[in-house]
Amino acid sequence: MGFFSEFKKFVSKGNVLDLAVGVIIGAAFSKIVTSLTDDIIMPIIGLATGGIDFKNWFVALDGKSYDTIEAAKTAGAATVNFGLFLNAVIYFFIIAFCVFLIVRFANRFKTPDVVEVKPNPTPSKEEILLTEIRDALRSRA
């Protein structure tokens, strides 16, 4: 089998195509979550916390004080960006919650697996022998 025919067989499998569609939709969904977090949720949290802008919540490691992260970067100072980390955590929880809702919604349409139950399976030779041993031991006691 040639390289290209093997590659064609690999790409034509359903799982690869499903994964590709998921990655593309995930990238588009990420932009929606970013806008939701930056434009709606974070301003509300900032208002509730007295106007703190989480994007500029950082500590400069050179000991000086800067108004914004950009000013610290321009000055060449290394920063620990707590606010940007908080934004990333909020993004994660929003995406995780949305994925949970999608999976929950999709599971409603999934048909349950049918399990066949045999009415009276015949016992194996070992089970018959063990039953006889059990009954013999009971009769002794």
PDB file of C-alpha atoms in Angstrom:
ATOM      1  CA  MET A   1       0.000   0.000   0.000  1.00  0.00           C
ATOM      2  CA  GLY A   2       1.415   3.363  -1.002  1.00  0.00           C
ATOM      3  CA  PHE A   3       1.888   6.304   1.304  1.00  0.00           C
ATOM      4  CA  PHE A   4      -0.880   8.393  -0.271  1.00  0.00           C
ATOM      5  CA  SER A   5      -3.441   5.586  -0.312  1.00  0.00           C
ATOM      6  CA  GLU A   6      -2.666   4.862   3.339  1.00  0.00           C
ATOM      7  CA  PHE A   7      -3.038   8.568   4.151  1.00  0.00           C
ATOM      8  CA  LYS A   8      -6.343   8.688   2.236  1.00  0.00           C
ATOM      9  CA  LYS A   9      -7.616   5.696   4.214  1.00  0.00           C
ATOM     10  CA  PHE A  10      -6.568   7.358   7.490  1.00  0.00           C
ATOM     11  CA  VAL A  11      -8.233  10.691   6.662  1.00  0.00           C
ATOM     12  CA  SER A  12     -11.445   9.065   5.458  1.00  0.00           C
ATOM     13  CA  LYS A  13     -12.065   7.428   8.835  1.00  0.00           C
ATOM     14  CA  GLY A  14     -14.988   8.978  10.705  1.00  0.00           C
ATOM     15  CA  ASN A  15     -13.064   9.811  13.878  1.00  0.00           C
ATOM     16  CA  VAL A  16     -10.518  11.975  12.065  1.00  0.00           C
ATOM     17  CA  LEU A  17     -13.219  13.988  10.322  1.00  0.00           C
ATOM     18  CA  ASP A  18     -15.160  14.389  13.575  1.00  0.00           C
ATOM     19  CA  LEU A  19     -12.010  15.609  15.292  1.00  0.00           C
ATOM     20  CA  ALA A  20     -11.321  18.129  12.521  1.00  0.00           C
ATOM     21  CA  VAL A  21     -14.858  19.506  12.748  1.00  0.00           C
ATOM     22  CA  GLY A  22     -14.538  19.709  16.545  1.00  0.00           C
ATOM     23  CA  VAL A  23     -11.270  21.646  16.356  1.00  0.00           C
ATOM     24  CA  ILE A  24     -12.691  24.143  13.867  1.00  0.00           C
ATOM     25  CA  ILE A  25     -15.873  24.689  15.883  1.00  0.00           C
ATOM     26  CA  GLY A  26     -13.801  24.910  19.075  1.00  0.00           C
ATOM     27  CA  ALA A  27     -11.665  27.686  17.596  1.00  0.00           C
ATOM     28  CA  ALA A  28     -14.752  29.661  16.624  1.00  0.00           C
ATOM     29  CA  PHE A  29     -16.345  28.983  20.013  1.00  0.00           C
ATOM     30  CA  SER A  30     -13.196  30.234  21.735  1.00  0.00           C
ATOM     31  CA  LYS A  31     -13.685  33.680  20.201  1.00  0.00           C
ATOM     32  CA  ILE A  32     -17.246  33.789  21.519  1.00  0.00           C
ATOM     33  CA  VAL A  33     -16.104  32.828  25.018  1.00  0.00           C
ATOM     34  CA  THR A  34     -13.304  35.405  24.889  1.00  0.00           C
ATOM     35  CA  SER A  35     -15.789  38.129  23.975  1.00  0.00           C
ATOM     36  CA  LEU A  36     -18.257  36.954  26.630  1.00  0.00           C
ATOM     37  CA  THR A  37     -15.570  37.020  29.290  1.00  0.00           C
ATOM     38  CA  ASP A  38     -13.832  40.263  28.245  1.00  0.00           C
ATOM     39  CA  ASP A  39     -16.899  42.277  27.270  1.00  0.00           C
ATOM     40  CA  ILE A  40     -19.592  41.061  29.678  1.00  0.00           C
ATOM     41  CA  ILE A  41     -18.375  39.043  32.671  1.00  0.00           C
ATOM     42  CA  MET A  42     -15.128  40.829  33.572  1.00  0.00           C
ATOM     43  CA  PRO A  43     -16.676  44.355  33.528  1.00  0.00           C
ATOM     44  CA  ILE A  44     -19.406  43.117  35.885  1.00  0.00           C
ATOM     45  CA  ILE A  45     -16.799  41.554  38.182  1.00  0.00           C
ATOM     46  CA  GLY A  46     -14.736  44.752  37.956  1.00  0.00           C
ATOM     47  CA  LEU A  47     -17.795  46.827  38.918  1.00  0.00           C
ATOM     48  CA  ALA A  48     -18.561  44.509  41.840  1.00  0.00           C
ATOM     49  CA  THR A  49     -14.964  44.782  43.092  1.00  0.00           C
ATOM     50  CA  GLY A  50     -14.836  48.577  42.956  1.00  0.00           C
ATOM     51  CA  GLY A  51     -13.597  49.070  39.420  1.00  0.00           C
ATOM     52  CA  ILE A  52     -10.551  46.800  39.464  1.00  0.00           C
ATOM     53  CA  ASP A  53      -9.349  46.043  35.936  1.00  0.00           C
ATOM     54  CA  PHE A  54      -8.134  42.466  36.168  1.00  0.00           C
ATOM     55  CA  LYS A  55      -6.081  42.776  32.984  1.00  0.00           C
ATOM     56  CA  ASN A  56      -3.804  45.207  34.790  1.00  0.00           C
ATOM     57  CA  TRP A  57      -3.636  43.239  38.020  1.00  0.00           C
ATOM     58  CA  PHE A  58       0.036  42.314  38.168  1.00  0.00           C
ATOM     59  CA  VAL A  59       3.206  42.527  40.221  1.00  0.00           C
ATOM     60  CA  ALA A  60       6.423  43.873  38.726  1.00  0.00           C
ATOM     61  CA  LEU A  61       9.387  41.811  39.860  1.00  0.00           C
ATOM     62  CA  ASP A  62      11.825  44.707  39.697  1.00  0.00           C
ATOM     63  CA  GLY A  63      10.181  46.352  42.732  1.00  0.00           C
ATOM     64  CA  LYS A  64       8.943  49.425  40.848  1.00  0.00           C
ATOM     65  CA  SER A  65       5.312  50.433  40.342  1.00  0.00           C
ATOM     66  CA  TYR A  66       3.744  50.650  36.869  1.00  0.00           C
ATOM     67  CA  ASP A  67       0.256  51.679  35.831  1.00  0.00           C
ATOM     68  CA  THR A  68      -0.211  48.995  33.183  1.00  0.00           C
ATOM     69  CA  ILE A  69       1.391  45.756  32.075  1.00  0.00           C
ATOM     70  CA  GLU A  70       2.357  47.440  28.812  1.00  0.00           C
ATOM     71  CA  ALA A  71       4.249  50.145  30.725  1.00  0.00           C
ATOM     72  CA  ALA A  72       6.102  47.480  32.718  1.00  0.00           C
ATOM     73  CA  LYS A  73       6.964  45.532  29.564  1.00  0.00           C
ATOM     74  CA  THR A  74       8.169  48.708  27.849  1.00  0.00           C
ATOM     75  CA  ALA A  75      10.438  49.384  30.838  1.00  0.00           C
ATOM     76  CA  GLY A  76      11.765  45.829  30.520  1.00  0.00           C
ATOM     77  CA  ALA A  77      10.390  44.632  33.858  1.00  0.00           C
ATOM     78  CA  ALA A  78       9.352  41.042  34.372  1.00  0.00           C
ATOM     79  CA  THR A  79       5.788  40.756  35.698  1.00  0.00           C
ATOM     80  CA  VAL A  80       3.582  38.171  37.380  1.00  0.00           C
ATOM     81  CA  ASN A  81       0.187  38.681  35.730  1.00  0.00           C
ATOM     82  CA  PHE A  82      -2.451  37.520  38.216  1.00  0.00           C
ATOM     83  CA  GLY A  83      -5.298  39.213  36.335  1.00  0.00           C
ATOM     84  CA  LEU A  84      -4.530  37.544  33.026  1.00  0.00           C
ATOM     85  CA  PHE A  85      -4.338  34.202  34.832  1.00  0.00           C
ATOM     86  CA  LEU A  86      -7.731  34.881  36.433  1.00  0.00           C
ATOM     87  CA  ASN A  87      -9.173  35.646  32.985  1.00  0.00           C
ATOM     88  CA  ALA A  88      -7.792  32.342  31.678  1.00  0.00           C
ATOM     89  CA  VAL A  89      -9.358  30.442  34.580  1.00  0.00           C
ATOM     90  CA  ILE A  90     -12.719  32.080  33.931  1.00  0.00           C
ATOM     91  CA  TYR A  91     -12.423  31.215  30.211  1.00  0.00           C
ATOM     92  CA  PHE A  92     -11.759  27.603  31.156  1.00  0.00           C
ATOM     93  CA  PHE A  93     -14.798  27.350  33.418  1.00  0.00           C
ATOM     94  CA  ILE A  94     -17.077  28.947  30.829  1.00  0.00           C
ATOM     95  CA  ILE A  95     -15.856  26.559  28.116  1.00  0.00           C
ATOM     96  CA  ALA A  96     -16.109  23.556  30.450  1.00  0.00           C
ATOM     97  CA  PHE A  97     -19.665  24.505  31.415  1.00  0.00           C
ATOM     98  CA  CYS A  98     -20.690  24.956  27.769  1.00  0.00           C
ATOM     99  CA  VAL A  99     -19.160  21.614  26.791  1.00  0.00           C
ATOM    100  CA  PHE A 100     -21.008  19.999  29.706  1.00  0.00           C
ATOM    101  CA  LEU A 101     -24.294  21.469  28.454  1.00  0.00           C
ATOM    102  CA  ILE A 102     -23.620  20.290  24.891  1.00  0.00           C
ATOM    103  CA  VAL A 103     -22.780  16.746  26.013  1.00  0.00           C
ATOM    104  CA  ARG A 104     -25.808  16.686  28.305  1.00  0.00           C
ATOM    105  CA  PHE A 105     -28.037  17.851  25.437  1.00  0.00           C
ATOM    106  CA  ALA A 106     -26.532  15.316  23.011  1.00  0.00           C
ATOM    107  CA  ASN A 107     -27.006  12.459  25.491  1.00  0.00           C
ATOM    108  CA  ARG A 108     -30.761  13.078  25.453  1.00  0.00           C
ATOM    109  CA  PHE A 109     -30.859  11.974  21.828  1.00  0.00           C
ATOM    110  CA  LYS A 110     -28.619   8.966  22.304  1.00  0.00           C
ATOM    111  CA  THR A 111     -30.502   5.695  22.370  1.00  0.00           C
ATOM    112  CA  PRO A 112     -29.658   3.453  25.299  1.00  0.00           C
ATOM    113  CA  ASP A 113     -27.857   0.210  24.583  1.00  0.00           C
ATOM    114  CA  VAL A 114     -30.178  -2.787  24.615  1.00  0.00           C
ATOM    115  CA  VAL A 115     -28.935  -5.600  26.812  1.00  0.00           C
ATOM    116  CA  GLU A 116     -30.294  -9.038  26.104  1.00  0.00           C
ATOM    117  CA  VAL A 117     -31.120 -11.019  29.204  1.00  0.00           C
ATOM    118  CA  LYS A 118     -31.348 -14.761  28.876  1.00  0.00           C
ATOM    119  CA  PRO A 119     -34.353 -16.049  30.816  1.00  0.00           C
ATOM    120  CA  ASN A 120     -32.781 -19.169  32.356  1.00  0.00           C
ATOM    121  CA  PRO A 121     -29.204 -19.784  31.387  1.00  0.00           C
ATOM    122  CA  THR A 122     -28.183 -23.362  31.848  1.00  0.00           C
ATOM    123  CA  PRO A 123     -25.553 -23.751  34.547  1.00  0.00           C
ATOM    124  CA  SER A 124     -22.125 -24.972  33.581  1.00  0.00           C
ATOM    125  CA  LYS A 125     -20.713 -28.297  34.763  1.00  0.00           C
ATOM    126  CA  GLU A 126     -18.630 -26.481  37.359  1.00  0.00           C
ATOM    127  CA  GLU A 127     -21.677 -24.672  38.740  1.00  0.00           C
ATOM    128  CA  ILE A 128     -23.626 -27.921  38.994  1.00  0.00           C
ATOM    129  CA  LEU A 129     -20.727 -29.606  40.801  1.00  0.00           C
ATOM    130  CA  LEU A 130     -20.313 -26.669  43.197  1.00  0.00           C
ATOM    131  CA  THR A 131     -24.055 -26.697  43.909  1.00  0.00           C
ATOM    132  CA  GLU A 132     -23.889 -30.412  44.769  1.00  0.00           C
ATOM    133  CA  ILE A 133     -20.897 -29.811  47.065  1.00  0.00           C
ATOM    134  CA  ARG A 134     -22.709 -26.933  48.768  1.00  0.00           C
ATOM    135  CA  ASP A 135     -25.823 -29.016  49.298  1.00  0.00           C
ATOM    136  CA  ALA A 136     -23.776 -31.929  50.684  1.00  0.00           C
ATOM    137  CA  LEU A 137     -22.015 -29.638  53.142  1.00  0.00           C
ATOM    138  CA  ARG A 138     -25.337 -28.200  54.311  1.00  0.00           C
ATOM    139  CA  SER A 139     -26.762 -31.648  54.924  1.00  0.00           C
ATOM    140  CA  ARG A 140     -23.778 -32.547  57.180  1.00  0.00           C
ATOM    141  CA  ALA A 141     -24.199 -29.540  59.418  1.00  0.00           C
TER     142      ALA A 141
END
